[in-house]
């Protein structure tokens, strides 16, 4: 059993309600069938999908690349008046995790600790430091991220749910993805006051090719490009650390690992890591750009076989949007349950698969201006930013809309909600988005971490809305199963 997540620190006092408790306990029992999650006591009090204080400025957290905690890139905006959301598809990354088993963070720390002495007081904590991070698994903080996401989805899209139509939830087979999915289902159930209790319906093993896990043996992994950028920004930092710790030998890889420890230890202990104080703001910007480079040249536009790894999921998405069987000759597995006609789908995966899906769809398309490995442009001039695209618990949301010329609400106002803070934070959610010159009929809108995407590839109007037919037509690369690129992964 995983360690109990201490997520109730901000819970206010409540009158104990045995009826609600029993409902929640039944939900928990169902979820346990699919794998262990953090116990009920750890989840009480998590009311909003926001990042709690971590002792590190948000501006630094946003430069942790793919190791950043989730944050909304923009405030969520409802579709234009006259448009009603009829279906939602969510592709979500697992929550914050411990380092991977192959990461060598502890070895880099040991090399720094081998110094003859420390002449910078910021390093004094290393005199008694012991590395104690576990491997691979979901963090308690990651559990809270997933739980909060489930709550948010219910509050935002509750009009799509009824007793016969609850979310269909899948997960890739890694335990951190499975635990994220199960915590999400409990968050959704809690927000509904346990009227609706979704379960994790399908776990797709990662030992086989599947639409929720990138797999292409012949594809590059961005190592060459990562090392090129590391050689640009790491040497001055290594030299400074060696000066502060005479006798230590610090490599470029050590610099990256020590900077990564700022994120991993902060999220694991939910307080600022002492490693964060070893680096400057500008250095963290360069660290974050390292993540941008990695994702672009691993499963993004910079890797010729990157986008094809997301084709299978895109074809599943098209099937759900149109209500037609999946047409795919890449990763789709027809032997697994894949119901059509649902109004809310949620899939849990990893960031590399999400980047592949973005690239297969045409999101964040900078293929005509690849990321440089020699110079970092100002962030205001860039759209490919890993911390905004695939932080821990990141999510892509594809909304199917039915639009008419009439102005109307987009779903019932929630009258059973008692969180005033949520209302204050989302007071602008009902503001009208500009819809351009849309025609009546079915349309599509895509959001990544709450930011509406422009969808230029399907000639979207203002508000990022294009017709469903135009969206389907725009996905010709996926509908052709990658133009033979999938076969190149293995031949």
Coordinates of C-alpha atoms in Angstrom, one line a residue:
X1 CA 0.0 0.0 0.0
X2 CA 1.3 3.4 -0.9
X3 CA 2.0 5.9 1.8
X4 CA -0.9 7.9 3.1
X5 CA -1.1 11.3 1.4
X6 CA -1.3 14.1 3.9
X7 CA -3.8 16.2 1.9
X8 CA -6.2 17.4 4.6
X9 CA -4.0 20.1 6.1
X10 CA -6.3 22.8 4.9
X11 CA -9.6 21.1 5.7
X12 CA -11.9 23.2 7.7
X13 CA -13.9 21.7 10.6
X14 CA -17.1 20.0 9.5
X15 CA -20.0 18.3 11.1
X16 CA -19.5 14.6 10.7
X17 CA -22.1 13.1 8.3
X18 CA -22.4 9.3 8.6
X19 CA -24.5 9.1 5.4
X20 CA -22.0 10.9 3.3
X21 CA -19.2 8.9 4.9
X22 CA -20.8 5.6 4.0
X23 CA -21.3 6.7 0.4
X24 CA -17.7 7.8 0.1
X25 CA -16.5 4.5 1.7
X26 CA -18.5 2.5 -0.9
X27 CA -16.9 4.5 -3.6
X28 CA -13.5 3.8 -2.2
X29 CA -14.2 0.1 -2.1
X30 CA -15.1 0.0 -5.8
X31 CA -11.9 1.9 -6.7
X32 CA -9.7 -0.6 -4.7
X33 CA -10.7 -3.3 -7.2
X34 CA -8.6 -1.6 -9.8
X35 CA -5.6 -0.8 -7.6
X36 CA -4.7 0.9 -4.4
X37 CA -5.2 4.7 -3.9
X38 CA -4.6 7.1 -1.1
X39 CA -7.1 6.5 1.7
X40 CA -10.3 8.5 2.3
X41 CA -8.7 10.3 5.2
X42 CA -6.0 11.7 3.0
X43 CA -8.5 13.3 0.5
X44 CA -10.9 15.1 2.8
X45 CA -10.8 18.8 2.4
X46 CA -9.3 19.0 -1.1
X47 CA -11.8 21.4 -2.7
X48 CA -10.1 23.0 -5.6
X49 CA -7.8 22.1 -8.5
X50 CA -5.1 24.6 -7.4
X51 CA -1.4 24.2 -6.3
X52 CA -1.0 24.8 -2.6
X53 CA 2.0 26.9 -1.3
X54 CA 5.2 25.0 -1.7
X55 CA 7.7 27.5 -0.4
X56 CA 9.1 28.3 -3.9
X57 CA 7.9 31.3 -5.9
X58 CA 5.5 30.4 -8.7
X59 CA 7.7 32.1 -11.2
X60 CA 10.4 29.5 -10.4
X61 CA 8.0 26.5 -10.5
X62 CA 6.9 27.5 -14.0
X63 CA 10.5 27.0 -15.1
X64 CA 10.7 23.4 -14.1
X65 CA 9.6 22.2 -17.5
X66 CA 7.8 18.9 -17.5
X67 CA 8.5 18.6 -13.7
X68 CA 6.4 21.7 -12.9
X69 CA 3.2 21.2 -11.0
X70 CA 0.0 21.9 -12.9
X71 CA -1.2 25.4 -13.2
X72 CA -3.9 27.0 -15.5
X73 CA -2.3 28.8 -18.4
X74 CA -5.4 30.9 -18.7
X75 CA -8.7 31.1 -16.9
X76 CA -11.3 28.7 -18.3
X77 CA -13.8 30.4 -20.5
X78 CA -17.2 29.0 -21.4
X79 CA -18.0 28.5 -25.1
X80 CA -19.9 31.4 -26.9
X81 CA -23.5 31.9 -26.0
X82 CA -25.6 29.8 -28.4
X83 CA -23.1 26.9 -28.0
X84 CA -23.8 23.9 -25.7
X85 CA -21.1 21.4 -24.7
X86 CA -22.4 17.9 -25.6
X87 CA -19.2 15.8 -25.2
X88 CA -15.9 16.2 -23.4
X89 CA -12.7 14.2 -24.0
X90 CA -9.8 14.5 -21.6
X91 CA -6.3 13.3 -22.0
X92 CA -4.4 13.8 -18.7
X93 CA -0.9 13.2 -17.5
X94 CA -0.4 11.4 -14.2
X95 CA 0.2 13.6 -11.2
X96 CA 3.6 14.5 -9.7
X97 CA 5.8 11.4 -9.1
X98 CA 9.0 10.4 -7.5
X99 CA 12.1 10.2 -9.8
X100 CA 12.4 7.4 -12.3
X101 CA 14.5 4.4 -11.3
X102 CA 17.1 5.2 -13.9
X103 CA 17.6 8.8 -12.7
X104 CA 21.0 9.4 -11.0
X105 CA 20.1 12.3 -8.8
X106 CA 21.5 10.7 -5.7
X107 CA 24.9 10.1 -7.4
X108 CA 25.2 13.7 -8.4
X109 CA 24.5 14.8 -4.8
X110 CA 27.2 12.4 -3.6
X111 CA 29.7 13.9 -5.9
X112 CA 28.9 17.4 -4.6
X113 CA 29.2 16.1 -1.1
X114 CA 32.7 14.8 -1.7
X115 CA 34.0 18.4 -1.5
X116 CA 36.8 19.1 0.9
X117 CA 34.7 21.9 2.4
X118 CA 31.8 24.2 1.6
X119 CA 32.7 27.9 1.3
X120 CA 29.1 28.9 0.5
X121 CA 26.6 28.7 3.4
X122 CA 23.9 27.7 0.9
X123 CA 25.6 24.3 0.7
X124 CA 25.8 23.7 4.5
X125 CA 22.7 21.6 4.5
X126 CA 24.6 18.9 2.6
X127 CA 26.8 18.2 5.7
X128 CA 24.0 16.1 7.1
X129 CA 21.9 15.4 4.0
X130 CA 20.5 12.0 3.2
X131 CA 18.8 11.2 0.0
X132 CA 15.5 9.6 0.7
X133 CA 13.3 9.9 -2.3
X134 CA 11.5 6.8 -3.5
X135 CA 11.2 5.8 -7.2
X136 CA 8.6 6.0 -9.9
X137 CA 5.4 6.1 -7.8
X138 CA 2.8 8.8 -7.5
X139 CA 3.5 11.4 -4.8
X140 CA 0.9 12.4 -2.2
X141 CA 1.0 15.8 -3.9
X142 CA 0.3 14.0 -7.2
X143 CA -2.7 12.3 -5.7
X144 CA -4.1 15.6 -4.6
X145 CA -3.6 17.0 -8.2
X146 CA -5.6 14.2 -9.7
X147 CA -8.3 14.3 -7.0
X148 CA -8.7 18.1 -7.6
X149 CA -8.9 17.6 -11.3
X150 CA -11.8 15.2 -10.9
X151 CA -13.6 17.7 -8.8
X152 CA -13.1 20.4 -11.3
X153 CA -14.4 18.3 -14.2
X154 CA -17.6 17.5 -12.3
X155 CA -18.2 21.2 -11.5
X156 CA -17.5 22.3 -15.0
X157 CA -19.3 19.6 -16.9
X158 CA -21.9 18.2 -14.5
X159 CA -24.7 18.8 -17.1
X160 CA -23.2 15.9 -19.2
X161 CA -23.6 13.4 -16.4
X162 CA -26.5 11.3 -15.2
X163 CA -27.0 7.9 -13.6
X164 CA -26.8 6.1 -17.0
X165 CA -24.0 8.2 -18.4
X166 CA -21.0 8.6 -16.1
X167 CA -17.4 9.1 -17.2
X168 CA -15.6 6.3 -19.0
X169 CA -12.1 6.2 -17.6
X170 CA -9.0 4.5 -19.0
X171 CA -5.4 4.4 -17.9
X172 CA -2.0 3.4 -19.3
X173 CA -0.5 0.6 -17.2
X174 CA 2.1 2.3 -15.1
X175 CA 1.1 2.4 -11.4
X176 CA 1.4 6.2 -11.2
X177 CA -1.1 6.6 -14.1
X178 CA -3.4 4.1 -12.6
X179 CA -3.3 5.8 -9.2
X180 CA -3.9 9.1 -10.8
X181 CA -7.0 7.8 -12.5
X182 CA -8.4 6.2 -9.4
X183 CA -7.8 9.4 -7.4
X184 CA -9.5 11.3 -10.2
X185 CA -12.6 9.1 -9.9
X186 CA -12.9 9.7 -6.2
X187 CA -12.5 13.4 -6.6
X188 CA -15.3 13.4 -9.2
X189 CA -17.5 11.3 -6.9
X190 CA -16.9 13.6 -4.0
X191 CA -17.8 16.7 -6.0
X192 CA -21.0 15.1 -7.0
X193 CA -21.8 14.4 -3.4
X194 CA -21.5 10.7 -4.4
X195 CA -24.5 10.7 -6.8
X196 CA -22.1 9.5 -9.5
X197 CA -19.2 7.2 -8.8
X198 CA -17.1 6.5 -11.9
X199 CA -14.5 3.7 -11.8
X200 CA -11.4 3.0 -13.8
X201 CA -12.8 0.8 -16.5
X202 CA -9.8 -0.1 -18.6
X203 CA -6.1 -0.4 -17.8
X204 CA -4.0 -0.8 -20.9
X205 CA -0.7 -2.7 -20.3
X206 CA 2.4 -0.9 -21.4
X207 CA 4.2 -4.1 -22.4
X208 CA 2.3 -3.8 -25.6
X209 CA 1.8 -1.0 -28.1
X210 CA -1.2 1.1 -27.1
X211 CA -2.8 4.5 -27.7
X212 CA -1.9 5.8 -24.2
X213 CA 1.8 5.1 -24.3
X214 CA 4.3 6.3 -26.9
X215 CA 6.3 3.5 -28.4
X216 CA 8.6 3.7 -31.5
X217 CA 11.9 1.8 -31.2
X218 CA 13.5 3.5 -34.2
X219 CA 12.6 7.1 -33.1
X220 CA 15.1 9.4 -31.6
X221 CA 14.8 10.4 -28.0
X222 CA 16.2 14.0 -28.1
X223 CA 19.4 13.0 -26.3
X224 CA 21.7 14.7 -28.9
X225 CA 19.7 18.0 -28.7
X226 CA 19.5 17.9 -24.9
X227 CA 23.2 17.5 -24.6
X228 CA 23.8 20.3 -27.0
X229 CA 21.8 22.7 -24.9
X230 CA 23.2 21.4 -21.7
X231 CA 26.7 22.2 -23.0
X232 CA 25.5 25.8 -23.5
X233 CA 24.1 26.6 -20.0
X234 CA 25.5 24.1 -17.6
X235 CA 29.3 24.7 -17.6
X236 CA 29.2 28.1 -15.9
X237 CA 27.0 26.7 -13.2
X238 CA 29.3 23.7 -12.7
X239 CA 32.2 26.0 -12.4
X240 CA 30.4 28.1 -9.8
X241 CA 29.4 25.0 -7.8
X242 CA 33.0 23.7 -7.8
X243 CA 34.2 27.0 -6.6
X244 CA 31.7 26.9 -3.7
X245 CA 32.6 23.3 -3.0
X246 CA 36.4 22.9 -3.5
X247 CA 37.4 19.4 -4.3
X248 CA 34.0 18.4 -5.8
X249 CA 33.9 17.5 -9.5
X250 CA 30.6 18.6 -11.0
X251 CA 29.7 17.6 -14.6
X252 CA 27.0 19.1 -16.9
X253 CA 24.8 16.1 -16.1
X254 CA 25.2 16.8 -12.4
X255 CA 24.1 20.4 -12.9
X256 CA 20.9 19.1 -14.5
X257 CA 20.3 16.5 -11.7
X258 CA 20.8 19.0 -8.9
X259 CA 18.4 21.5 -10.5
X260 CA 15.9 18.7 -11.0
X261 CA 16.1 18.0 -7.3
X262 CA 14.7 21.4 -6.6
X263 CA 11.4 20.2 -8.2
X264 CA 11.3 16.6 -7.1
X265 CA 12.2 17.2 -3.5
X266 CA 9.9 20.2 -3.2
X267 CA 6.9 18.3 -4.5
X268 CA 7.8 15.2 -2.5
X269 CA 8.1 17.0 0.8
X270 CA 5.6 19.8 0.0
X271 CA 8.1 22.4 1.1
X272 CA 10.9 24.3 -0.5
X273 CA 14.0 22.2 -1.2
X274 CA 17.4 23.5 -0.2
X275 CA 18.6 22.6 -3.7
X276 CA 16.5 25.5 -5.1
X277 CA 18.6 28.1 -3.4
X278 CA 21.7 26.9 -5.3
X279 CA 20.5 28.4 -8.6
X280 CA 19.5 31.7 -10.0
X281 CA 16.2 32.7 -11.7
X282 CA 17.8 32.9 -15.1
X283 CA 19.4 29.5 -14.6
X284 CA 16.0 28.0 -13.9
X285 CA 14.8 29.5 -17.2
X286 CA 17.5 27.7 -19.0
X287 CA 16.7 24.5 -17.1
X288 CA 13.0 24.8 -18.2
X289 CA 14.2 25.4 -21.8
X290 CA 16.0 22.0 -21.5
X291 CA 12.6 20.4 -21.1
X292 CA 11.3 22.3 -24.1
X293 CA 14.1 21.0 -26.2
X294 CA 13.7 17.4 -25.0
X295 CA 10.0 17.2 -25.7
X296 CA 10.3 18.9 -29.1
X297 CA 13.0 16.5 -30.3
X298 CA 11.6 13.4 -28.6
X299 CA 8.0 13.0 -29.6
X300 CA 7.4 16.5 -31.0
X301 CA 7.8 18.1 -34.4
X302 CA 11.6 17.9 -34.2
X303 CA 11.6 14.0 -34.4
X304 CA 10.4 12.7 -37.7
X305 CA 8.7 9.7 -36.0
X306 CA 7.4 11.7 -33.1
X307 CA 3.9 12.7 -34.3
X308 CA 3.0 9.2 -35.5
X309 CA 3.2 8.0 -31.9
X310 CA 0.1 10.1 -31.1
X311 CA -1.9 9.0 -34.2
X312 CA -3.7 6.1 -32.5
X313 CA -5.2 8.3 -29.8
X314 CA -6.2 11.0 -32.3
X315 CA -8.1 8.3 -34.3
X316 CA -9.8 7.2 -31.1
X317 CA -10.8 10.8 -30.4
X318 CA -12.3 11.2 -33.9
X319 CA -14.3 8.0 -33.3
X320 CA -15.7 9.4 -30.1
X321 CA -16.5 12.8 -31.6
X322 CA -18.3 11.3 -34.6
X323 CA -19.8 8.2 -32.9
X324 CA -18.2 6.0 -35.6
X325 CA -15.9 3.0 -35.1
X326 CA -12.2 3.6 -34.8
X327 CA -10.3 3.6 -38.1
X328 CA -6.6 3.1 -37.2
X329 CA -3.8 0.9 -38.2
X330 CA -1.2 2.0 -35.6
X331 CA -1.7 1.5 -31.9
X332 CA -5.4 0.9 -31.5
X333 CA -6.4 -2.4 -29.9
X334 CA -9.9 -3.4 -30.9
X335 CA -10.0 -6.2 -28.3
X336 CA -10.3 -3.7 -25.5
X337 CA -13.6 -2.1 -24.4
X338 CA -14.1 1.2 -26.4
X339 CA -17.8 2.4 -26.0
X340 CA -19.1 5.1 -28.2
X341 CA -22.0 7.4 -27.4
X342 CA -20.7 8.6 -24.0
X343 CA -20.6 12.3 -23.1
X344 CA -17.4 12.3 -20.9
X345 CA -14.2 10.3 -21.6
X346 CA -11.0 10.5 -19.5
X347 CA -7.7 8.9 -20.3
X348 CA -4.5 8.9 -18.2
X349 CA -1.1 8.8 -19.7
X350 CA 2.4 10.2 -19.8
X351 CA 3.8 13.5 -21.1
X352 CA 5.7 12.0 -24.0
X353 CA 2.5 10.6 -25.4
X354 CA 0.7 13.9 -24.9
X355 CA 3.4 15.7 -26.8
X356 CA 3.0 13.1 -29.6
X357 CA -0.7 13.7 -29.7
X358 CA -0.3 17.5 -29.8
X359 CA 2.1 17.1 -32.8
X360 CA -0.1 14.6 -34.6
X361 CA -3.1 17.0 -34.2
X362 CA -1.2 20.1 -35.2
X363 CA -1.1 21.9 -31.9
X364 CA 1.8 24.2 -30.9
X365 CA 3.1 23.8 -34.5
X366 CA 6.5 25.3 -34.8
X367 CA 7.9 22.8 -37.3
X368 CA 8.9 25.8 -39.6
X369 CA 10.9 27.3 -36.7
X370 CA 12.5 24.4 -34.8
X371 CA 13.9 25.1 -31.3
X372 CA 17.5 26.2 -31.2
X373 CA 19.9 24.2 -29.1
X374 CA 22.4 27.1 -29.1
X375 CA 20.3 30.1 -28.0
X376 CA 17.1 30.5 -26.0
X377 CA 14.6 33.1 -27.3
X378 CA 12.5 35.1 -24.9
X379 CA 9.6 33.1 -23.5
X380 CA 7.2 35.8 -24.9
X381 CA 8.3 34.8 -28.4
X382 CA 7.8 31.1 -27.9
X383 CA 4.7 28.9 -28.0
X384 CA 6.5 25.5 -27.3
X385 CA 6.9 25.6 -23.5
X386 CA 6.9 22.3 -21.7
X387 CA 5.7 23.7 -18.4
X388 CA 2.6 25.0 -20.1
X389 CA 2.1 22.0 -22.3
X390 CA 2.9 18.9 -20.1
X391 CA 3.4 19.8 -16.4
X392 CA 2.5 17.1 -13.9
X393 CA -1.3 16.5 -14.1
X394 CA -1.5 18.4 -17.4
X395 CA -4.6 17.9 -19.4
X396 CA -5.9 18.4 -23.0
X397 CA -9.6 18.8 -23.2
X398 CA -11.6 18.5 -26.4
X399 CA -15.1 19.8 -26.2
X400 CA -17.7 18.9 -28.8
X401 CA -20.3 21.7 -29.1
X402 CA -23.7 22.1 -30.6
X403 CA -24.2 25.7 -31.7
X404 CA -27.2 27.6 -33.0
X405 CA -27.9 31.3 -33.5
X406 CA -29.8 31.5 -30.2
X407 CA -28.2 32.8 -27.1
X408 CA -28.6 30.4 -24.2
X409 CA -26.8 29.1 -21.2
X410 CA -24.3 26.2 -21.8
X411 CA -25.4 24.0 -18.9
X412 CA -27.4 24.3 -15.7
X413 CA -26.0 26.5 -13.0
X414 CA -24.9 24.4 -10.1
X415 CA -27.1 25.1 -7.1
X416 CA -25.8 22.5 -4.7
X417 CA -22.3 23.9 -4.5
X418 CA -21.1 25.5 -1.3
X419 CA -17.5 26.6 -2.0
X420 CA -17.5 30.4 -2.1
X421 CA -13.8 30.5 -2.9
X422 CA -14.5 28.5 -6.1
X423 CA -17.2 30.9 -7.2
X424 CA -14.8 33.9 -6.6
X425 CA -12.0 32.2 -8.5
X426 CA -14.2 31.3 -11.5
X427 CA -16.5 34.3 -11.5
X428 CA -15.6 35.0 -15.1
X429 CA -16.3 31.5 -16.4
X430 CA -19.7 32.5 -17.8
X431 CA -18.2 35.4 -19.8
X432 CA -18.9 35.0 -23.5
X433 CA -16.1 33.9 -25.7
X434 CA -16.1 35.3 -29.2
X435 CA -17.3 32.7 -31.6
X436 CA -16.5 34.3 -35.0
X437 CA -18.8 33.6 -37.9
X438 CA -19.7 30.0 -37.0
X439 CA -22.7 28.3 -38.5
X440 CA -25.2 26.2 -36.7
X441 CA -24.2 22.6 -36.1
X442 CA -21.6 20.6 -34.4
X443 CA -18.3 22.2 -33.5
X444 CA -15.0 21.4 -31.7
X445 CA -12.9 23.4 -29.2
X446 CA -9.6 22.3 -27.7
X447 CA -8.1 23.5 -24.5
X448 CA -4.6 22.7 -23.0
X449 CA -4.4 23.4 -19.3
X450 CA -7.4 25.7 -19.7
X451 CA -6.0 27.7 -22.5
X452 CA -8.2 27.7 -25.7
X453 CA -6.1 26.6 -28.7
X454 CA -6.4 28.6 -31.9
X455 CA -6.9 25.6 -34.2
X456 CA -5.7 27.4 -37.3
X457 CA -5.4 24.1 -39.1
X458 CA -9.2 23.8 -39.3
X459 CA -9.8 27.5 -39.9
X460 CA -11.3 28.2 -36.4
X461 CA -12.9 31.5 -35.8
X462 CA -12.4 33.7 -32.8
X463 CA -12.7 31.7 -29.7
X464 CA -10.9 28.7 -31.2
X465 CA -14.0 27.0 -32.5
X466 CA -14.2 25.1 -35.8
X467 CA -16.9 22.9 -37.2
X468 CA -16.6 19.2 -36.4
X469 CA -16.4 18.3 -40.1
X470 CA -13.5 20.7 -40.6
X471 CA -11.7 19.4 -37.5
X472 CA -12.1 15.8 -38.7
X473 CA -10.9 16.8 -42.2
X474 CA -7.9 18.5 -40.7
X475 CA -6.7 15.3 -39.1
X476 CA -5.7 13.7 -42.4
X477 CA -2.3 12.6 -41.2
X478 CA -4.0 10.5 -38.4
X479 CA -6.8 9.3 -40.6
X480 CA -4.2 8.0 -43.0
X481 CA -2.5 6.2 -40.1
X482 CA 0.6 8.3 -40.3
X483 CA 1.4 7.9 -44.0
X484 CA 3.6 4.9 -43.4
X485 CA 5.6 6.4 -40.5
X486 CA 4.3 3.9 -38.0
X487 CA 5.9 1.1 -40.1
X488 CA 9.2 3.0 -39.9
X489 CA 9.1 2.7 -36.1
X490 CA 9.8 -1.0 -36.5
X491 CA 11.4 -1.7 -39.9

